Coordinates of C-alpha atoms in Angstrom, one line a residue:
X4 CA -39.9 30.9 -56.1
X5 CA -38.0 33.2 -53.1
X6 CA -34.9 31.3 -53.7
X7 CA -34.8 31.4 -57.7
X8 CA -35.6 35.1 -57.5
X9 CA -31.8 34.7 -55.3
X10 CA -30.0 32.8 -57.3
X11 CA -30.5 34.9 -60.4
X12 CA -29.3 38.3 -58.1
X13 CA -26.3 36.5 -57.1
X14 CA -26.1 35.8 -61.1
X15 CA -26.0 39.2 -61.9
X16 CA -23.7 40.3 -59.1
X17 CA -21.4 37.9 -60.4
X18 CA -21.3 39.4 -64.2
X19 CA -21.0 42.9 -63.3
X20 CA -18.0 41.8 -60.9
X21 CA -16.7 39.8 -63.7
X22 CA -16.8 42.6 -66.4
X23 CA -15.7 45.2 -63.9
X24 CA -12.6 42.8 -63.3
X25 CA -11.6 42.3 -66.7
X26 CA -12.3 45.7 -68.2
X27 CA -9.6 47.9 -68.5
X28 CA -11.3 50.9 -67.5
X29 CA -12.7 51.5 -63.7
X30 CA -16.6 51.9 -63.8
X31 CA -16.1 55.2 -61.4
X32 CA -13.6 56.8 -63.9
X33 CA -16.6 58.2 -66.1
X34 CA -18.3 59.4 -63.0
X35 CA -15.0 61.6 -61.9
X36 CA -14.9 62.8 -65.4
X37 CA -18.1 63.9 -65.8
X38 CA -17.5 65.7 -62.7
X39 CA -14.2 67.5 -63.9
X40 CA -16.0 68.7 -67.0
X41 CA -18.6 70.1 -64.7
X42 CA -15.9 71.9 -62.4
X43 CA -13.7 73.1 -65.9
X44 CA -17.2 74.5 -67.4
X45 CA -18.4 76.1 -64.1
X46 CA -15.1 77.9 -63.8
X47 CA -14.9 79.0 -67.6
X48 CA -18.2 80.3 -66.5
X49 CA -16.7 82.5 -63.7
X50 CA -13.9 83.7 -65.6
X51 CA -15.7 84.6 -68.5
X52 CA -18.4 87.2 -65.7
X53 CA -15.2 88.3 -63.9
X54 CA -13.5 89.6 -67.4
X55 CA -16.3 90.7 -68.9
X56 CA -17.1 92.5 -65.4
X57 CA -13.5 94.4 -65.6
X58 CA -14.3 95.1 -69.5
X59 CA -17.1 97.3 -68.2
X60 CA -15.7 98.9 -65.6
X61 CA -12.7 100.1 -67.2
X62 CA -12.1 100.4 -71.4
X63 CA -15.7 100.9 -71.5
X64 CA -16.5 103.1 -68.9
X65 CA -17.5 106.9 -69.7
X66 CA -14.4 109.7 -69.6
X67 CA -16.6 111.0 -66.7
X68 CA -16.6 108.1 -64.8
X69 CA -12.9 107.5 -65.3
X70 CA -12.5 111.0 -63.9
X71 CA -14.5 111.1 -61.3
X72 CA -12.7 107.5 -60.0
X73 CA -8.7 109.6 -60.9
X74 CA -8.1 106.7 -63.8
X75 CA -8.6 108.7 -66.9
X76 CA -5.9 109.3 -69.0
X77 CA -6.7 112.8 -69.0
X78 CA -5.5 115.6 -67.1
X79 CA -6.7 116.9 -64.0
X80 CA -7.3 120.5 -65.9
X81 CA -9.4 118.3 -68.3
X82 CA -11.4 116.4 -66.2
X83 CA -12.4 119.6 -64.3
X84 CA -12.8 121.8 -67.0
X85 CA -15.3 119.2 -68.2
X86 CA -16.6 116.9 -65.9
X87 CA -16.0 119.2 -62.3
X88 CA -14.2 116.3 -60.9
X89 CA -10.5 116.1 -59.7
X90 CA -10.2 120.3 -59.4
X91 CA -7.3 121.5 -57.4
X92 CA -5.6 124.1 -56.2
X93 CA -3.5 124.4 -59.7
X94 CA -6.8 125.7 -61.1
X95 CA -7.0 129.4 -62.0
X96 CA -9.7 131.3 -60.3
X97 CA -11.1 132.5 -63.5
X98 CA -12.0 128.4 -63.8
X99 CA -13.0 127.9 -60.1
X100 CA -15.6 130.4 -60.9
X101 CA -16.8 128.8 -64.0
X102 CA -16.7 125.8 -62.3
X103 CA -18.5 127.4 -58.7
X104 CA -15.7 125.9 -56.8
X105 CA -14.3 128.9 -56.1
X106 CA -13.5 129.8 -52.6
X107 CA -14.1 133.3 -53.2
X108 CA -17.4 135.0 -53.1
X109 CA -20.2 134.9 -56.3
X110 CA -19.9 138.6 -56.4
X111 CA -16.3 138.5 -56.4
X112 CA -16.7 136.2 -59.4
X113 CA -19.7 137.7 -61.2
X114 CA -18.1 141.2 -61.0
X115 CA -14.7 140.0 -62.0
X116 CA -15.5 137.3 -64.5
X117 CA -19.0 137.1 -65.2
X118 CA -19.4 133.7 -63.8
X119 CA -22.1 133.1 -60.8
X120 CA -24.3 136.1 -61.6
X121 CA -27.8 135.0 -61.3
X122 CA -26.9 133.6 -57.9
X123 CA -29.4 135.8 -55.5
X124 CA -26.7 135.9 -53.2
X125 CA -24.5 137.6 -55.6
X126 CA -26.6 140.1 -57.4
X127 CA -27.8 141.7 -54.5
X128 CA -24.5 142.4 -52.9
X129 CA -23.0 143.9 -56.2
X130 CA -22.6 147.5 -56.6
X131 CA -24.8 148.7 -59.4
X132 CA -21.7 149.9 -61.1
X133 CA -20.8 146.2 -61.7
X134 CA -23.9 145.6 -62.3
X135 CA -24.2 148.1 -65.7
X136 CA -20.8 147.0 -66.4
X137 CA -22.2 143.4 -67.0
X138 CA -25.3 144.4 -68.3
X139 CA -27.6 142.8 -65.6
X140 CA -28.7 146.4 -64.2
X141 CA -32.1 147.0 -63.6
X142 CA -31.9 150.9 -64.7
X143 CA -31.7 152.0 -68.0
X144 CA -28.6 152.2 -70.5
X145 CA -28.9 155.9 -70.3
X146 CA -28.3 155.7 -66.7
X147 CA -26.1 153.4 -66.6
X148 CA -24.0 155.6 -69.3
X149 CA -24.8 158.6 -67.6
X150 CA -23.4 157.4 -64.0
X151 CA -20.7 155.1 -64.8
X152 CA -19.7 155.1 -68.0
X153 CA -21.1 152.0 -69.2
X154 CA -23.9 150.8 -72.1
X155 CA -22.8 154.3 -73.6
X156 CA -22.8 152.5 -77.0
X157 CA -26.8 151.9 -76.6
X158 CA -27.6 155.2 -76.0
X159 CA -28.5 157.0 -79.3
X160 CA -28.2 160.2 -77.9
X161 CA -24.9 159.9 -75.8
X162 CA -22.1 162.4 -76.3
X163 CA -18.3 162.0 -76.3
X164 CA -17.9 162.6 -72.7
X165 CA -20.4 161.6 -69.7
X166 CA -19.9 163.3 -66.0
X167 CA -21.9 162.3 -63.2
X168 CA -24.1 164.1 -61.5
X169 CA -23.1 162.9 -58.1
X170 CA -19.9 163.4 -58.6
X171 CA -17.2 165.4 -60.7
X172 CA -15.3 162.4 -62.1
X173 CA -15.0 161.7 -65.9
X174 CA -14.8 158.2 -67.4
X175 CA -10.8 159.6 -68.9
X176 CA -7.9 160.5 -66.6
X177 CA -7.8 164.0 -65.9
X178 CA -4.0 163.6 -65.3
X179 CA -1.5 161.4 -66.0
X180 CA -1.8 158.2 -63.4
X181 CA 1.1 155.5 -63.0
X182 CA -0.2 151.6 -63.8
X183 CA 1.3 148.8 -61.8
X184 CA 0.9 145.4 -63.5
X185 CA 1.8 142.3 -61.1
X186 CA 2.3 138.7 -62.8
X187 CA 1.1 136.3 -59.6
X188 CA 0.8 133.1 -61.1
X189 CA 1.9 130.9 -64.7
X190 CA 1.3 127.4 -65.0
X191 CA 2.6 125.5 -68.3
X192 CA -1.1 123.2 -69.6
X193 CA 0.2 121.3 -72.7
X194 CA 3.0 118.9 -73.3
X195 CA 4.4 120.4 -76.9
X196 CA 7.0 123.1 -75.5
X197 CA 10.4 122.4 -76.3
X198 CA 13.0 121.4 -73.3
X199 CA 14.0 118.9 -70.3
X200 CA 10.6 116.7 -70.1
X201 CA 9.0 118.9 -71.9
X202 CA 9.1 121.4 -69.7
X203 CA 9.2 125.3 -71.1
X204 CA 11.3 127.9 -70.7
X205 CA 8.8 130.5 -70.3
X206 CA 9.3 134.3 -70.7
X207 CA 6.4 136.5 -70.0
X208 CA 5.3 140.0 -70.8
X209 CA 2.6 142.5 -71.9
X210 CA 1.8 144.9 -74.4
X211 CA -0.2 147.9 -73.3
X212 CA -2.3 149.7 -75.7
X213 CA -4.3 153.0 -74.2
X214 CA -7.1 154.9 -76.1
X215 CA -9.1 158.3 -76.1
X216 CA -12.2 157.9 -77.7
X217 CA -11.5 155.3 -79.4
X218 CA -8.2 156.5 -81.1
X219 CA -5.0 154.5 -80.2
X220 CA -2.8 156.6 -78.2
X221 CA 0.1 154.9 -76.1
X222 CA 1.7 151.1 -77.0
X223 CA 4.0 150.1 -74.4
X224 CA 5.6 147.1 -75.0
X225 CA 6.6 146.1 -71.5
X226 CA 9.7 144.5 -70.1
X227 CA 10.1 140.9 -68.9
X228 CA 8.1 139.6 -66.1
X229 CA 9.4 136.3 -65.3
X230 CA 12.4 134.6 -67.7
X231 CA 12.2 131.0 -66.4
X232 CA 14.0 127.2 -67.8
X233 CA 12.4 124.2 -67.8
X234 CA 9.8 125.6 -65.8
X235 CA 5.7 124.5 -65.6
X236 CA 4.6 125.7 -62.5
X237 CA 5.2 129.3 -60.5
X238 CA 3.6 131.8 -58.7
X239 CA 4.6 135.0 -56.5
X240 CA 4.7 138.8 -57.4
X241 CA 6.3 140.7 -60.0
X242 CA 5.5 144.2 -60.1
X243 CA 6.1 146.7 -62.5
X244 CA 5.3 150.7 -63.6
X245 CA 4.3 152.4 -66.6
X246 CA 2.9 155.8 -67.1
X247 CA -0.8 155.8 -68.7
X248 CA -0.7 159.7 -70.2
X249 CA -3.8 162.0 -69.2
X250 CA -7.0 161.7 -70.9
X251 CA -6.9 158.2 -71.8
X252 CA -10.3 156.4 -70.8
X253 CA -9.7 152.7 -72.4
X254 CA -6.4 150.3 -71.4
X255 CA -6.2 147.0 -73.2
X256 CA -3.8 145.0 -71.9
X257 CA -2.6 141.6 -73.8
X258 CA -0.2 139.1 -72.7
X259 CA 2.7 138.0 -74.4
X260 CA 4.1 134.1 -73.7
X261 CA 7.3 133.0 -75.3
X262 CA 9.3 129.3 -75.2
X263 CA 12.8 130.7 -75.5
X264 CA 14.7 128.2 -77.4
X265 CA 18.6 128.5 -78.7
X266 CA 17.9 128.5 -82.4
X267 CA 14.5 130.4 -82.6
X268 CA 11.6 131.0 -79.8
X269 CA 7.8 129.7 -80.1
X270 CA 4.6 131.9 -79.8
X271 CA 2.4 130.1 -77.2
X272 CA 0.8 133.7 -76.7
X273 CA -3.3 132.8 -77.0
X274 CA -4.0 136.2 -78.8
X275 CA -6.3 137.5 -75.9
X276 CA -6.8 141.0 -74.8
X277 CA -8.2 142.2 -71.6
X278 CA -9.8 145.7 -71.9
X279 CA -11.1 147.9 -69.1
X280 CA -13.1 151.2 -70.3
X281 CA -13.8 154.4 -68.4
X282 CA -10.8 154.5 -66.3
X283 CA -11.3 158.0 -65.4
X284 CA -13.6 156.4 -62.8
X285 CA -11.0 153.5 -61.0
X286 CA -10.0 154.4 -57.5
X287 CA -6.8 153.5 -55.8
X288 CA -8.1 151.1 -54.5
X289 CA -9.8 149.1 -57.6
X290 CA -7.4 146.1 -58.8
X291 CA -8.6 144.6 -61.8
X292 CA -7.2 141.1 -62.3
X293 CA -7.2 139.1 -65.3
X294 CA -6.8 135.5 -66.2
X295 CA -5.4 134.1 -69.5
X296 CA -6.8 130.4 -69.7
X297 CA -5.7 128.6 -72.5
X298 CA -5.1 125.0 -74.3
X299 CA -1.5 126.0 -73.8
X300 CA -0.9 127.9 -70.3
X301 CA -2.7 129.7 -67.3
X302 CA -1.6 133.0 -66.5
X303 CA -2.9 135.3 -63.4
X304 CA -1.9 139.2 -63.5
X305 CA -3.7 142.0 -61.7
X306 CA -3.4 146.0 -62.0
X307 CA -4.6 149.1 -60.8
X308 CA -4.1 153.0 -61.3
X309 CA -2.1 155.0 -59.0

């Protein structure tokens, strides 16, 4: 029985050698095939989680994300202005503030821009002049009008002219002062101007409008600050005088910024006005400064009464 159960082993053996040796095609072939495929369909399999990995991290990303990893498309201004990431130096202040990445103090910017007020550290370190100037005083209109000059338009019973009690200024010059306006800094924010690369050829001035009680007295239409050519970026100091006559109490001051072009100059001017009241009251030593933030152009200037 053993050595049947033998023979008919070696039997088989001997067919499966036989059809292995006449076939054309190796047994083991299918094996490494089948093995291939797996290898091809494994790596599909990677390729396909690496792409759809980058898909996510890039084209479909949020604009904040791209900003805050410096690969949006967008500008630095932008992704700042709207995100707070990628701010730099080329900022205005009047955005730093708005922003709170200002270096400068929160009363500095709550006083000057209105940015960072209910910050405790600010409010309590601002004088209460400021204070009624922004509206945030804890004393009434009336005394805020009768002291400084300010909320007068919410007091029913104000007069034409307010004096404090504490002291003999008036909110309007009692004699002619001379204004100094001082450009600092310009900064070009869109890609439309006209010239090399785009670049402008920015000239900047200001028209200075002065009232007494509301009636328009002086308009000074002021000479050239800076005349520049394919210029986007500058700063420094250009300073210049103008007589405000006595009795004025209200300066509005609005910036004027042309692309001077051989044929015929653009308006990028944003239309803004910056208007200080109760003028009577600046000291010396009181520099208001202004900033002109636009879709188009930044633009820093400061003044004071002398």
């Amino acid at each position: 029985m053993v050595g049947e159960l033998k023979m008919k082993k070696i039997f088989l053996f001997a067919i499966l050698a036989l059809f292995a040796a006449c076939s054309d095609e190796n047994p083991f072939d299918s094996i490494e095939d089948d093995l291939d495929a797996n290898y091809r369909e494994a790596n599909n399999e990677v390729v396909e989680s690496e792409y759809n990995s980058h898909r996510s991290s890039s084209s479909y990303m949020s604009e904040s994300e791209k900003c805050q990893m410096g690969i949006s498309s967008y500008s630095d201004t932008y992704c700042c202005s709207n995100y707070g990431y990628k701010c730099s130096s080329s900022l205005g202040e009047y955005e730093k503030c708005r922003l709170g990445t200002s270096t400068k103090s929160n009363s500095y910017c709550c006083s000057q821009y209105g940015f960072q007020c209910y910050n405790s550290s600010s409010s309590s370190y601002m004088s209460e002049s400021d204070k009624c100037r922004l509206g945030t005083s804890s004393y009434s209109d009336s005394y805020c009008c009768s002291y400084y000059g300010y909320r007068c338009s919410y007091v029913s019973s104000s007069s034409s002219r307010y004096t404090s009690s504490s002291s003999s200024a008036v909110y309007y010059l009692t004699t002619a002062k001379s204004m100094k306006v001082t450009l600092t800094y310009y900064k070009q924010l869109s890609s439309n101007w006209d010239g090399l690369d785009n670049a402008g050829d920015p000239e900047v001035s200001f028209t200075i409008y002065t009232y007494s009680d509301g009636v328009l007295g002086q308009t000074i239409n002021t000479t050239t600050f800076i005349d520049k050519q394919d210029t986007r970026l500058w700063s420094g100091t250009v300073t210049k005088s103008y007589t405000i006559n006595k009795g004025t109490d209200q300066i509005k001051i609005c910036p004027k910024v042309i692309d001077e072009d051989i044929s015929e100059h653009d308006n990028y001017s944003s239309g803004k006005c910056f208007t200080k009241s109760n003028i009577g009251y600046l000291k010396s030593t009181d520099v208001m400064e202004h900033e002109d933030y636009n879709s188009n152009y930044d633009l820093e200037w400061e003044w004071y009464l002398l």
